[in-house]
Short mmCIF file of C-alpha atoms in Angstrom, two decimals:
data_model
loop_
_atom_site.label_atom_id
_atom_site.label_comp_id
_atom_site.label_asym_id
_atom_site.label_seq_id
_atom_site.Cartn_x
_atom_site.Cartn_y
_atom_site.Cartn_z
CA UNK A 1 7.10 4.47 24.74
CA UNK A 2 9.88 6.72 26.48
CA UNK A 3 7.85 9.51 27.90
CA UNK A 4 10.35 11.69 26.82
CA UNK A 5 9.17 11.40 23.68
CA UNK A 6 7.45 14.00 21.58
CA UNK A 7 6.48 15.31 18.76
CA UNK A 8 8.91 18.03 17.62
CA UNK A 9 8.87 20.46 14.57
CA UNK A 10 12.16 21.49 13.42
CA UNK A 11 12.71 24.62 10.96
CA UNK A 12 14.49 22.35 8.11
CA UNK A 13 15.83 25.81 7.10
CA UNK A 14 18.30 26.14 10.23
CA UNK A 15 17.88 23.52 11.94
CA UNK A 16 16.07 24.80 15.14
CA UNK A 17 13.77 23.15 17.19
CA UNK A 18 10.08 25.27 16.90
CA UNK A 19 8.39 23.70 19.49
CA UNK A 20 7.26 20.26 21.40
CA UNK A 21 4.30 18.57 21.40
CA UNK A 22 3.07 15.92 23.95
CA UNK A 23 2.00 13.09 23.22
CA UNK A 24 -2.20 12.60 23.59
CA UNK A 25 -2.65 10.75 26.97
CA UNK A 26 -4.84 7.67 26.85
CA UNK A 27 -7.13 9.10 28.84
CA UNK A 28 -7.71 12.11 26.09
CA UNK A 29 -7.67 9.33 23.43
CA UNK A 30 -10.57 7.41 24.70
CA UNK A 31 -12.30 11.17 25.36
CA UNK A 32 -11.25 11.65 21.52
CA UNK A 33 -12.69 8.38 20.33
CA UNK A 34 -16.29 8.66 22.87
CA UNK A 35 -16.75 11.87 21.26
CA UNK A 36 -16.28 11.17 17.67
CA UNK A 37 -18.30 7.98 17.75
CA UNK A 38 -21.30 9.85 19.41
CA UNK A 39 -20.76 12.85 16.91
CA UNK A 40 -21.41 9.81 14.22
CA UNK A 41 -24.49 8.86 15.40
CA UNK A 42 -26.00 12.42 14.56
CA UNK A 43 -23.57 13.65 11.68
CA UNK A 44 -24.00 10.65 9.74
CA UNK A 45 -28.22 12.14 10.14
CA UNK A 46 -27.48 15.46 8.94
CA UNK A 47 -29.10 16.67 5.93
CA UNK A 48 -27.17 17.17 2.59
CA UNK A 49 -27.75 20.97 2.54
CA UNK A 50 -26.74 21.72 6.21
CA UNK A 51 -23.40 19.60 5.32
CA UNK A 52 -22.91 21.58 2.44
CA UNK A 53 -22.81 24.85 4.40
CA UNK A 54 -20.68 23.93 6.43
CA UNK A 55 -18.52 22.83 3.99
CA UNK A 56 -18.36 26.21 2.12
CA UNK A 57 -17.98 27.77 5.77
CA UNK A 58 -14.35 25.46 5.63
CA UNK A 59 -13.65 26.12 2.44
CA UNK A 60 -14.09 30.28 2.90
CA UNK A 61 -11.89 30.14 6.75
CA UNK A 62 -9.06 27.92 5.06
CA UNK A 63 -8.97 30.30 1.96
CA UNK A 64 -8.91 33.25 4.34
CA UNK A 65 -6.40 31.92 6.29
CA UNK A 66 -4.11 30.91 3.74
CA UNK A 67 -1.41 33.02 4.01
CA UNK A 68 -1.32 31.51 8.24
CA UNK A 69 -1.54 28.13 7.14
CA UNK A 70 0.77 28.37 4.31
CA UNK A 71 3.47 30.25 6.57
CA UNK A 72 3.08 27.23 9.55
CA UNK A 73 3.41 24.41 6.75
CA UNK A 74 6.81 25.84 4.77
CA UNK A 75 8.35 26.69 8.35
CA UNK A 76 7.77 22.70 9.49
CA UNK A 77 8.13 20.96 6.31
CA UNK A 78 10.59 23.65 4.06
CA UNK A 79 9.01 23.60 0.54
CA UNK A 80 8.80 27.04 -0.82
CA UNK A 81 5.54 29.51 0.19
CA UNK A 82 4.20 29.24 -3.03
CA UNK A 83 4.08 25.65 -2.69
CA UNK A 84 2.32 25.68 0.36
CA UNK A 85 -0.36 28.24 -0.94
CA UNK A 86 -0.82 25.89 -3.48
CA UNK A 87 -1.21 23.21 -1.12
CA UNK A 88 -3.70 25.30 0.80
CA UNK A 89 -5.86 25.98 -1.97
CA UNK A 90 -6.08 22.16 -3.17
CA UNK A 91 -7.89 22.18 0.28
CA UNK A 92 -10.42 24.55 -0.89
CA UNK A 93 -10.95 23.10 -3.97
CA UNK A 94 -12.18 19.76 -2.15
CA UNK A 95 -14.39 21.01 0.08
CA UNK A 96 -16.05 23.19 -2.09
CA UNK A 97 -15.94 20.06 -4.56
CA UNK A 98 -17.99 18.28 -2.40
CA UNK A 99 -20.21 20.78 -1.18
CA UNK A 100 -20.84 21.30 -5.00
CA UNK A 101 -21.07 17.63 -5.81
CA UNK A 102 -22.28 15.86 -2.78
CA UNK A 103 -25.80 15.22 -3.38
CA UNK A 104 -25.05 13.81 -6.95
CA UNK A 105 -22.44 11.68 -5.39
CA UNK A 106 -24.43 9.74 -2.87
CA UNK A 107 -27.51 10.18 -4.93
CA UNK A 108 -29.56 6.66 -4.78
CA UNK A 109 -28.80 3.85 -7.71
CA UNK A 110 -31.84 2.24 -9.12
CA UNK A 111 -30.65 -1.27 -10.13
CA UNK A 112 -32.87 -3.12 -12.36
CA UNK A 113 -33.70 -7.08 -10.63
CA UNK A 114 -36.13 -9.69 -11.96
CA UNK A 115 -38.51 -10.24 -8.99
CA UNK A 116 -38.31 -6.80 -7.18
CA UNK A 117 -40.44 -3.70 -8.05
CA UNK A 118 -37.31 -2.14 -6.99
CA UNK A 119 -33.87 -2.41 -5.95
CA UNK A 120 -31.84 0.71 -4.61
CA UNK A 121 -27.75 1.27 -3.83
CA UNK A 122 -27.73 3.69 -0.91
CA UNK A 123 -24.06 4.80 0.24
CA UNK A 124 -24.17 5.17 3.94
CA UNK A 125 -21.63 6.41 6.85
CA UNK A 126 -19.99 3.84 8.65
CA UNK A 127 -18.71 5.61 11.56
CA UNK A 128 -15.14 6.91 12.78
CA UNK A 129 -12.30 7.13 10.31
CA UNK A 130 -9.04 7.08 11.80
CA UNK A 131 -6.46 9.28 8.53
CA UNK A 132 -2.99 8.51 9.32
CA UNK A 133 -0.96 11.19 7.39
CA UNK A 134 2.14 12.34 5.96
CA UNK A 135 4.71 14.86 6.51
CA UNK A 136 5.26 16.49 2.60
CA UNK A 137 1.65 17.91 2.25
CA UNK A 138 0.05 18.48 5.67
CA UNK A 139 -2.21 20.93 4.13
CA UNK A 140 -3.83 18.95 1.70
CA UNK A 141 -3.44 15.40 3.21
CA UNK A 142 -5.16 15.28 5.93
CA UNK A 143 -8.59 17.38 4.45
CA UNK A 144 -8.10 14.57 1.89
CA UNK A 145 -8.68 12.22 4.37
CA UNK A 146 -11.57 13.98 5.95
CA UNK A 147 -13.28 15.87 2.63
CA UNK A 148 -14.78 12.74 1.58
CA UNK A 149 -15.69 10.59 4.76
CA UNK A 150 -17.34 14.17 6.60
CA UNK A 151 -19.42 14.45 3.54
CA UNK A 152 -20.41 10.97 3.47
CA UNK A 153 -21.60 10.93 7.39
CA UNK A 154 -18.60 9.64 8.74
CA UNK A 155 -16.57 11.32 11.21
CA UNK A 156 -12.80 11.63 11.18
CA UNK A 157 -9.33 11.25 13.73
CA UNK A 158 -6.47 12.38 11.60
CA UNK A 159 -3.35 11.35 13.26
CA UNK A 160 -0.36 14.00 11.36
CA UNK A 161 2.92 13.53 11.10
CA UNK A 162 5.33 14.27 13.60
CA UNK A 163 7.40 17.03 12.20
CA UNK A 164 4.34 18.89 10.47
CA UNK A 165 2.14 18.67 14.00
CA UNK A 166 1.29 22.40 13.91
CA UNK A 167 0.19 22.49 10.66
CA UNK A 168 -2.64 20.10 11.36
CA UNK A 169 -3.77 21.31 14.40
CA UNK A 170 -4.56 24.23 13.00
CA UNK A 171 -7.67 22.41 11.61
CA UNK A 172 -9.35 22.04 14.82
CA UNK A 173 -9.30 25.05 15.31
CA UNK A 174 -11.15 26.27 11.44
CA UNK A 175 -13.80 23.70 12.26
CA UNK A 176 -15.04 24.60 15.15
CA UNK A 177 -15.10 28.19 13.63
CA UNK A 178 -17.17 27.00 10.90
CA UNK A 179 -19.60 25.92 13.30
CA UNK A 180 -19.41 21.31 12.98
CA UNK A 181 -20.61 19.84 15.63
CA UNK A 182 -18.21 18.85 18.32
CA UNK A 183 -15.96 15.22 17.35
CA UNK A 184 -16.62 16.33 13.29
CA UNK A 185 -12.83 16.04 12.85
CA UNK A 186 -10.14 15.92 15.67
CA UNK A 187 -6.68 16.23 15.01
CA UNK A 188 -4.85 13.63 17.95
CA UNK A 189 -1.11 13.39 18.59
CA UNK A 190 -0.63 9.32 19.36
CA UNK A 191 1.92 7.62 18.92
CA UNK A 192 2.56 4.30 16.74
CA UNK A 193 1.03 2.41 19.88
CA UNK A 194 -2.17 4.40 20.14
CA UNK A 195 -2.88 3.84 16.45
CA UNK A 196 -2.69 0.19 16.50
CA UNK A 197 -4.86 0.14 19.76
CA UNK A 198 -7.63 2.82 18.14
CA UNK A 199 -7.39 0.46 15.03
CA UNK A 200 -8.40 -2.65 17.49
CA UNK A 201 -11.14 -0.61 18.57
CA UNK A 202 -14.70 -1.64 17.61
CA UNK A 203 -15.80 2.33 17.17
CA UNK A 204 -12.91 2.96 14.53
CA UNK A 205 -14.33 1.46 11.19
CA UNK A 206 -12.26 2.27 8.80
CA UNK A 207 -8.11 3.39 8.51
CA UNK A 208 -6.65 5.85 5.49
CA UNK A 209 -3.00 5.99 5.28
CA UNK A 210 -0.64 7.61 3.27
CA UNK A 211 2.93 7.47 4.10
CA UNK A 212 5.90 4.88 2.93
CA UNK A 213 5.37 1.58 2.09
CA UNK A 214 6.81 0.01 5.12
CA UNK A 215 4.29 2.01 7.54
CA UNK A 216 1.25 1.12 5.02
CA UNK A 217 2.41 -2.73 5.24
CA UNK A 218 2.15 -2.43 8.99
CA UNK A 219 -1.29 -0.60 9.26
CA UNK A 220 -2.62 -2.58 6.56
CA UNK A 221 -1.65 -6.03 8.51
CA UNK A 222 -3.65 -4.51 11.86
CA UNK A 223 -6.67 -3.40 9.58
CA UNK A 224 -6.66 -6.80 8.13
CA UNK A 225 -6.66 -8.23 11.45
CA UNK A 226 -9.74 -6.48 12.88
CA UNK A 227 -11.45 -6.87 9.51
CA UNK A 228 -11.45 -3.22 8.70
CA UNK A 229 -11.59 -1.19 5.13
CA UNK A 230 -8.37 0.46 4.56
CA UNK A 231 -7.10 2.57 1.70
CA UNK A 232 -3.16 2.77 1.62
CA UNK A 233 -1.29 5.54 -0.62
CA UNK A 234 2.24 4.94 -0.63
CA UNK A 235 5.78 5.17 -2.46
CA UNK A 236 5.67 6.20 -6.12
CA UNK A 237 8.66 6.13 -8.46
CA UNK A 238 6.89 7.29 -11.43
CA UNK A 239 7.79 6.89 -15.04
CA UNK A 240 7.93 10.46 -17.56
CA UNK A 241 8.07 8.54 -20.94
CA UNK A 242 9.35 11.20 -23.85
CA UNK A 243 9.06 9.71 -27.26
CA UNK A 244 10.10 10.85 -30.33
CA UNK A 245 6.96 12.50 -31.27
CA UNK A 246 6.90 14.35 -28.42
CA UNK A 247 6.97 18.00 -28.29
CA UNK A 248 10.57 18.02 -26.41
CA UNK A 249 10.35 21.91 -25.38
CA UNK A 250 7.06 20.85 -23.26
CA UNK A 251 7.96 17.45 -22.21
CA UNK A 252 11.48 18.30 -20.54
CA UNK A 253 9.97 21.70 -18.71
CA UNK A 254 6.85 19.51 -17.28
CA UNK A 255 9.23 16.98 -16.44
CA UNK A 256 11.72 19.30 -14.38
CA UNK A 257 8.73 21.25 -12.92
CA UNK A 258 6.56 17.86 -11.65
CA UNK A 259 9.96 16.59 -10.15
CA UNK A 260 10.76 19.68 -8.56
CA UNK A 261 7.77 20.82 -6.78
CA UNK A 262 7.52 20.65 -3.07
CA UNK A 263 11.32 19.85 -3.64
CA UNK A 264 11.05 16.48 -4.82
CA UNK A 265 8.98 15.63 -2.01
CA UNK A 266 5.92 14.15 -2.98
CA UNK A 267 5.13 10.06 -3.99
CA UNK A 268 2.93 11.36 -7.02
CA UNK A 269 6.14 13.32 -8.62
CA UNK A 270 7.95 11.56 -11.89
CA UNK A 271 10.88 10.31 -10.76
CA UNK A 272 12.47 8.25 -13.27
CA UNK A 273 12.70 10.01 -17.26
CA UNK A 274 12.81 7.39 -19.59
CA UNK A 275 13.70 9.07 -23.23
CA UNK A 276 13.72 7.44 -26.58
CA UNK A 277 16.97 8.18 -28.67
CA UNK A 278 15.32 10.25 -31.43
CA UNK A 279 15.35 13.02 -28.79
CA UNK A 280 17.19 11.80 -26.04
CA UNK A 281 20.00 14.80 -26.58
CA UNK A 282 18.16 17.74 -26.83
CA UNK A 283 15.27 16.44 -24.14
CA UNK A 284 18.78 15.96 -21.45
CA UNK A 285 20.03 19.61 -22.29
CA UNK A 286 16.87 21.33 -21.87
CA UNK A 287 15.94 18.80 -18.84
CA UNK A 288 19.39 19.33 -16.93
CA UNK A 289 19.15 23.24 -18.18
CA UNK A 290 15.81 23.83 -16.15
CA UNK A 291 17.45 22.27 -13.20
CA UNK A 292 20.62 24.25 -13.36
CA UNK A 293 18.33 27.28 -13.38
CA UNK A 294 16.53 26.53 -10.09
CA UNK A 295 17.57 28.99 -6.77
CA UNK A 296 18.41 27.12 -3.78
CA UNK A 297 17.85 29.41 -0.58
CA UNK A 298 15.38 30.12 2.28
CA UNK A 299 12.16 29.09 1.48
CA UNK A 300 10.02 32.39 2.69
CA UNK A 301 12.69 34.16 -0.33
CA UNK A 302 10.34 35.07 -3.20
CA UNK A 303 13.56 34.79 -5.41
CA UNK A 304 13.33 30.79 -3.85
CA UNK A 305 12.39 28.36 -6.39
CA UNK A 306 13.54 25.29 -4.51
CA UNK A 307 13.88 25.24 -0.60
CA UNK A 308 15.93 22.56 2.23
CA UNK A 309 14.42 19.40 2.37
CA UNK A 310 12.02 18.23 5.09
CA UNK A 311 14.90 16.76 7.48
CA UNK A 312 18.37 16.28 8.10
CA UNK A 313 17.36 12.61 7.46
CA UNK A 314 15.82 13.09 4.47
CA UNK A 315 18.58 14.55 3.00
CA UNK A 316 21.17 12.36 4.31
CA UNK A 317 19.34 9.49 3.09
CA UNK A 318 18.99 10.72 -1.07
CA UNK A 319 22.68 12.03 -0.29
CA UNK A 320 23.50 7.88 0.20
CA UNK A 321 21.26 7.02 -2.78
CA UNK A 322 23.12 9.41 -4.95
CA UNK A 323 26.50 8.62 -4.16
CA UNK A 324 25.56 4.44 -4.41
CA UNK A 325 24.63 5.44 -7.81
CA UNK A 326 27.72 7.66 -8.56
CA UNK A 327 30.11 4.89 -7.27
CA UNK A 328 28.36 2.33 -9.53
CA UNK A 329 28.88 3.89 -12.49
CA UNK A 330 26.20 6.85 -13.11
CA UNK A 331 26.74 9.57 -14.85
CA UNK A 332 26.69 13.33 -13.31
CA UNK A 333 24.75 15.73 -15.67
CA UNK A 334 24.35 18.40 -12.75
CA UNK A 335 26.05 17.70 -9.89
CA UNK A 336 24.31 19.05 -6.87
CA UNK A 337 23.64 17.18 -3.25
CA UNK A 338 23.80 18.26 0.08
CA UNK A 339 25.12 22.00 1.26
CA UNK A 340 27.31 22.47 3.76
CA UNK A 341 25.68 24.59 6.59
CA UNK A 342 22.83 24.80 8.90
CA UNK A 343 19.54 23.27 7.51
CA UNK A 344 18.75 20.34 5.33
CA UNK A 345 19.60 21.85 2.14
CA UNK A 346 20.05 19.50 -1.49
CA UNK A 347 20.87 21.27 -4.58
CA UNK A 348 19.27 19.36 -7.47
CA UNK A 349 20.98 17.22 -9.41
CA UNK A 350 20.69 15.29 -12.25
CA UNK A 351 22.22 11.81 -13.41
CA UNK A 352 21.70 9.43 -15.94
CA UNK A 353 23.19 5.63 -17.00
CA UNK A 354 21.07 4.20 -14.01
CA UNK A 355 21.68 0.58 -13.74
CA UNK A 356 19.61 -2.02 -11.59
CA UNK A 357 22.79 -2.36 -9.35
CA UNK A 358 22.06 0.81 -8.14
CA UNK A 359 19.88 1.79 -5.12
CA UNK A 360 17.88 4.30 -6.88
CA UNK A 361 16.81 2.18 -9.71
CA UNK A 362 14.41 0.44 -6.66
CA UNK A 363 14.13 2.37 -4.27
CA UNK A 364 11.92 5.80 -4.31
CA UNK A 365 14.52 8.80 -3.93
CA UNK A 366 12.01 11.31 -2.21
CA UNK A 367 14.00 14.48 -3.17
CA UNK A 368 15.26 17.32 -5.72
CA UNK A 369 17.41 14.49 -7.53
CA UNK A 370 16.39 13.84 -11.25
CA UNK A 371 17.11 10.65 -13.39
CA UNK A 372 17.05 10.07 -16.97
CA UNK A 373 16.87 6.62 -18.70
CA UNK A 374 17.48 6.68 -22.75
CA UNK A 375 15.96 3.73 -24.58
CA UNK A 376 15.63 2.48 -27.93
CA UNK A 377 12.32 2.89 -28.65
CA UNK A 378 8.97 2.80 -27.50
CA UNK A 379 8.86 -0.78 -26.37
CA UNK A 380 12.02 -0.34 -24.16
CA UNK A 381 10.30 2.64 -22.12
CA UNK A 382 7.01 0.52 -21.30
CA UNK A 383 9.46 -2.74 -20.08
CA UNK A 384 11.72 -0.08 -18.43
CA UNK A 385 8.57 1.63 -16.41
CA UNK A 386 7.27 -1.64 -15.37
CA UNK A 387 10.29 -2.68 -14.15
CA UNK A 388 9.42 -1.32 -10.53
CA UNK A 389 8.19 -2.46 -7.47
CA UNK A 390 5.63 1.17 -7.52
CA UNK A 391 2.86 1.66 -10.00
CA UNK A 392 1.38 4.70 -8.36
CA UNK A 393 1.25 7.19 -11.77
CA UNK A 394 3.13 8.55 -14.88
CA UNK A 395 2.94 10.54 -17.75
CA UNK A 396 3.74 9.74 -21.91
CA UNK A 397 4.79 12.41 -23.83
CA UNK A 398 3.77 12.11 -27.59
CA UNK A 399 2.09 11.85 -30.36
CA UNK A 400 -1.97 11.62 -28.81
CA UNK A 401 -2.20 7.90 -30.73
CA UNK A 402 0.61 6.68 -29.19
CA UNK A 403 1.32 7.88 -26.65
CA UNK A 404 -2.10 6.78 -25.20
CA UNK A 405 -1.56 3.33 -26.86
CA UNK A 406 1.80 3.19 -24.43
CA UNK A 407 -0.39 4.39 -21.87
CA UNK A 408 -2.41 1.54 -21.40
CA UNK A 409 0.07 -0.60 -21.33
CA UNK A 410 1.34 0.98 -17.92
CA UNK A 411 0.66 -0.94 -14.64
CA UNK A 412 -0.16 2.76 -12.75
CA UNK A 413 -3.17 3.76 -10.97
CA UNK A 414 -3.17 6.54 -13.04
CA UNK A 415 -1.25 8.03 -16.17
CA UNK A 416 -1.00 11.72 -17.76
CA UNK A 417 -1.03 12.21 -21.58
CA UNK A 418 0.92 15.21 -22.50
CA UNK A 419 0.80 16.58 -19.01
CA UNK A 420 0.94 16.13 -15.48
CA UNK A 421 -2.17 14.38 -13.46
CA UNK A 422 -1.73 14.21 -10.38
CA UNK A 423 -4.28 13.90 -8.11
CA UNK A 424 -7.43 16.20 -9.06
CA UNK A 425 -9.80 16.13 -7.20
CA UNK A 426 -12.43 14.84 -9.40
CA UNK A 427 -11.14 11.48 -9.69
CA UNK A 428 -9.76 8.56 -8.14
CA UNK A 429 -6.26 8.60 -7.10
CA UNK A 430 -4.21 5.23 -6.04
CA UNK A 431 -1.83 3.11 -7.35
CA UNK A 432 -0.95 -0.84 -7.81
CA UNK A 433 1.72 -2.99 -6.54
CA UNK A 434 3.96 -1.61 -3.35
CA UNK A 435 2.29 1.98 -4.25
CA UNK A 436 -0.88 0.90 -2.34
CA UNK A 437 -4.65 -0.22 -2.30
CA UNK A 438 -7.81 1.40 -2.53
CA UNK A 439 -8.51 4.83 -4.04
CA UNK A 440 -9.42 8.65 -2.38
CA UNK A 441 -10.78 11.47 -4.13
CA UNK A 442 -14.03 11.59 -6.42
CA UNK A 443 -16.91 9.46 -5.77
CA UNK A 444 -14.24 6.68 -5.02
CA UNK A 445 -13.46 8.79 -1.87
CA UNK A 446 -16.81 7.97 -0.47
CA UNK A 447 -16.99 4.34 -1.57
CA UNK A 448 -13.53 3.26 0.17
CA UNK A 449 -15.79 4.03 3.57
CA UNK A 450 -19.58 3.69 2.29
CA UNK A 451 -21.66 0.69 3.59
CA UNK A 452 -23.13 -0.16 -0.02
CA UNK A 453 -26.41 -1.11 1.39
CA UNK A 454 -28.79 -2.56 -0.97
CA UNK A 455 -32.31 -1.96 -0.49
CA UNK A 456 -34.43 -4.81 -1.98
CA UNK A 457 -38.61 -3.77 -2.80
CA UNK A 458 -40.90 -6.41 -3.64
CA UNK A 459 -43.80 -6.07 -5.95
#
């Protein structure tokens, strides 16, 4: 590694370099690593109630600090404030989910066995998690990451994203406040090599990643290799499936909304509108209507509905995917694309006839670019939804009886019925196929790092 080499936050909105982080030494590392392993072996002994004041102490310093946080994220990553309050607050909400919840969650399981006077499923830490984490959502991501596993007895690294650094450090920071014990959660600036060797590392038990699918394919061969759980969240290129019986006024402003927040930005976002012809017409105006209304500017600008995109990069690369489409025979609805000018600034846009020719019929286009597929009928909008190498989520629009019959007929990780899921925090949230493994959030958040020890009592 060039030790020129840092981490640096740009402001997507001009263009200007914020500041430079170095690169954690491996001396620090192993310091890291010594001092979450040993914070383990007491955390993991900690009772429920003492963990769950601790995590309302979390929950209260983020929520007071929101307006901080929220500022640091939209100046590194460029979504709009609101956005990133938002963000902010999905932090709360899991924390004081599992403050609220914990006990229940790893509550004993009494399993019934012929022989034994009793059998018990006990959920119990593991040790060091190492969260590697993504750029769009630094806010939520990494407590997403760390929620669960802290809870559970584990103790976390969360490795952030280059361009969002500040963001996550400011973590480190709110939990000491709160009072954790020392090696709780560390926030540590490695690079791709220091992963792979803290991976390799007998203390690190376990690996989260969310990020493309590329980087989960890479951490998810070195976690196979040292026989270690992992949980990967990656790409989405989710299907919005509007049938005729849907209630078009709803379906095409949840549609524009979900694929508009944090400006496109997100793997969980509906990417790909497939419409059936009864409605295809007046679902496109209203669709391409709520796009055309969107405000393009500086994302601090309360008048701001959309702000740049994370990176010069980023934009340059859904620019390409565009214009392959374009060239190949697309068709503009709202034409849009990159701004002329200092920051990483798209304009949404909005085309339709996409053909499997064309680069964005595969590939994920992370960005303020929307896409509408008509189809026949209901048949043609399950084959055309499938027809991806992503099955993270999606949503059917529709008559309830239907549209929940198409529903389960979608090979997703998860799928809204006349709205938006998401990710709540409640329940499990993964995908299938390139969109990952494993599951976070919920109980499921626990068990992806749990040793499910079984306890076996003869009579």
């Amino acid at each position: 590694m060039p030790a020129q080499r840092t981490y640096r936050t740009l402001n997507p909105a001009t263009g200007e370099l914020l500041r430079e982080f170095a690169f954690i030494d491996n001396a620090d590392l192993e310091a890291k690593l010594a001092t979450a392993h040993a914070a383990h072996l007491a955390w993991r002994d900690v009772p429920i109630s003492e963990k769950v004041a601790l995590f309302l102490a979390v929950a209260d310093l983020i929520e007071a600090r929101l307006p901080e946080l929220a500022h640091q994220a939209t100046l590194e990553m460029g979504k709009v404030l609101p956005h990133s309050m938002a963000e902010g607050s999905g932090a709360v909400d899991m924390f004081r989910y599992y403050a609220k919840h914990g006990e229940e969650l790893l509550a004993d399981e009494l399993i019934e066995v012929p022989g034994f006077a009793k059998v018990i499923l006990r959920r119990e830490a593991v040790g060091v998690v190492l969260g590697i984490e993504p750029w769009n959502a630094p806010l939520y991501q990494a407590m997403r990451a760390t929620a669960p596993n802290l809870m559970l007895g584990n103790t976390v690294l969360v490795k952030p994203a280059e361009i969002c650094a500040g963001s996550t450090l400011m973590y480190d920071e709110i939990f000491r406040e709160a009072g954790f014990p020392e090696g709780c959660y560390q926030t540590v600036l490695a690079t791709p090599e220091q992963c792979s060797t803290l991976i390799a590392d007998d203390r690190i038990r376990a690996v989260t990643l969310t990020g493309s699918d590329r980087a989960g394919s890479a951490v998810g061969a070195q976690a196979s290799k040292h026989i270690k759980p992992v949980v990967l969240e990656l790409g989405g290129s989710d299907a919005f499936i509007v049938l005729d019986s849907a209630d078009v006024d709803v379906a095409a402003g949840t549609a524009a909304a979900c694929r508009l927040v944090l400006g496109g930005q997100a793997c969980a976002l509906p990417k790909r509108v497939i419409v059936t012809d009864g409605i295809a017409d007046e679902f496109t105006e209203k669709y391409v209507a709520a796009f055309a209304g969107q405000v393009l500017g500086d994302p601090f600008d309360e008048k701001s509905t959309v702000g740049p995109m994370s990176s010069q990069a980023a934009a340059d690369l859904l620019q390409e995917q565009m214009e392959d489409a374009i060239e190949k025979g697309a068709t503009v609805l709202l034409a849009g694309g990159k701004v002329d000018g200092p920051g990483s600034y798209f304009a949404p846009a909005v085309i339709a006839g996409v053909t499997p020719e064309m680069r964005v019929y595969r590939e994920e286009p992370f960005g303020p670019l929307g896409m509408i597929f008509r189809v026949a009928d209901a048949e043609a909008a399950v084959a055309l939804a499938n027809d991806n190498p992503y099955g993270l989520g999606g949503a059917v629009f529709g008559a309830e009886e239907e549209a929940m019959r198409i529903a389960a007929r979608l090979d997703t990780g998860g799928v809204g019925i006349n709205a938006f899921l998401g990710s709540p925090t409640e329940v499990p949230f993964g995908g299938t196929k390139r969109s990952g493994v494993g599951r976070e959030l919920g109980r499921s958040g626990m068990d992806q790092f749990a040793n499910m020890k079984t306890y076996g009592i003869g009579g």
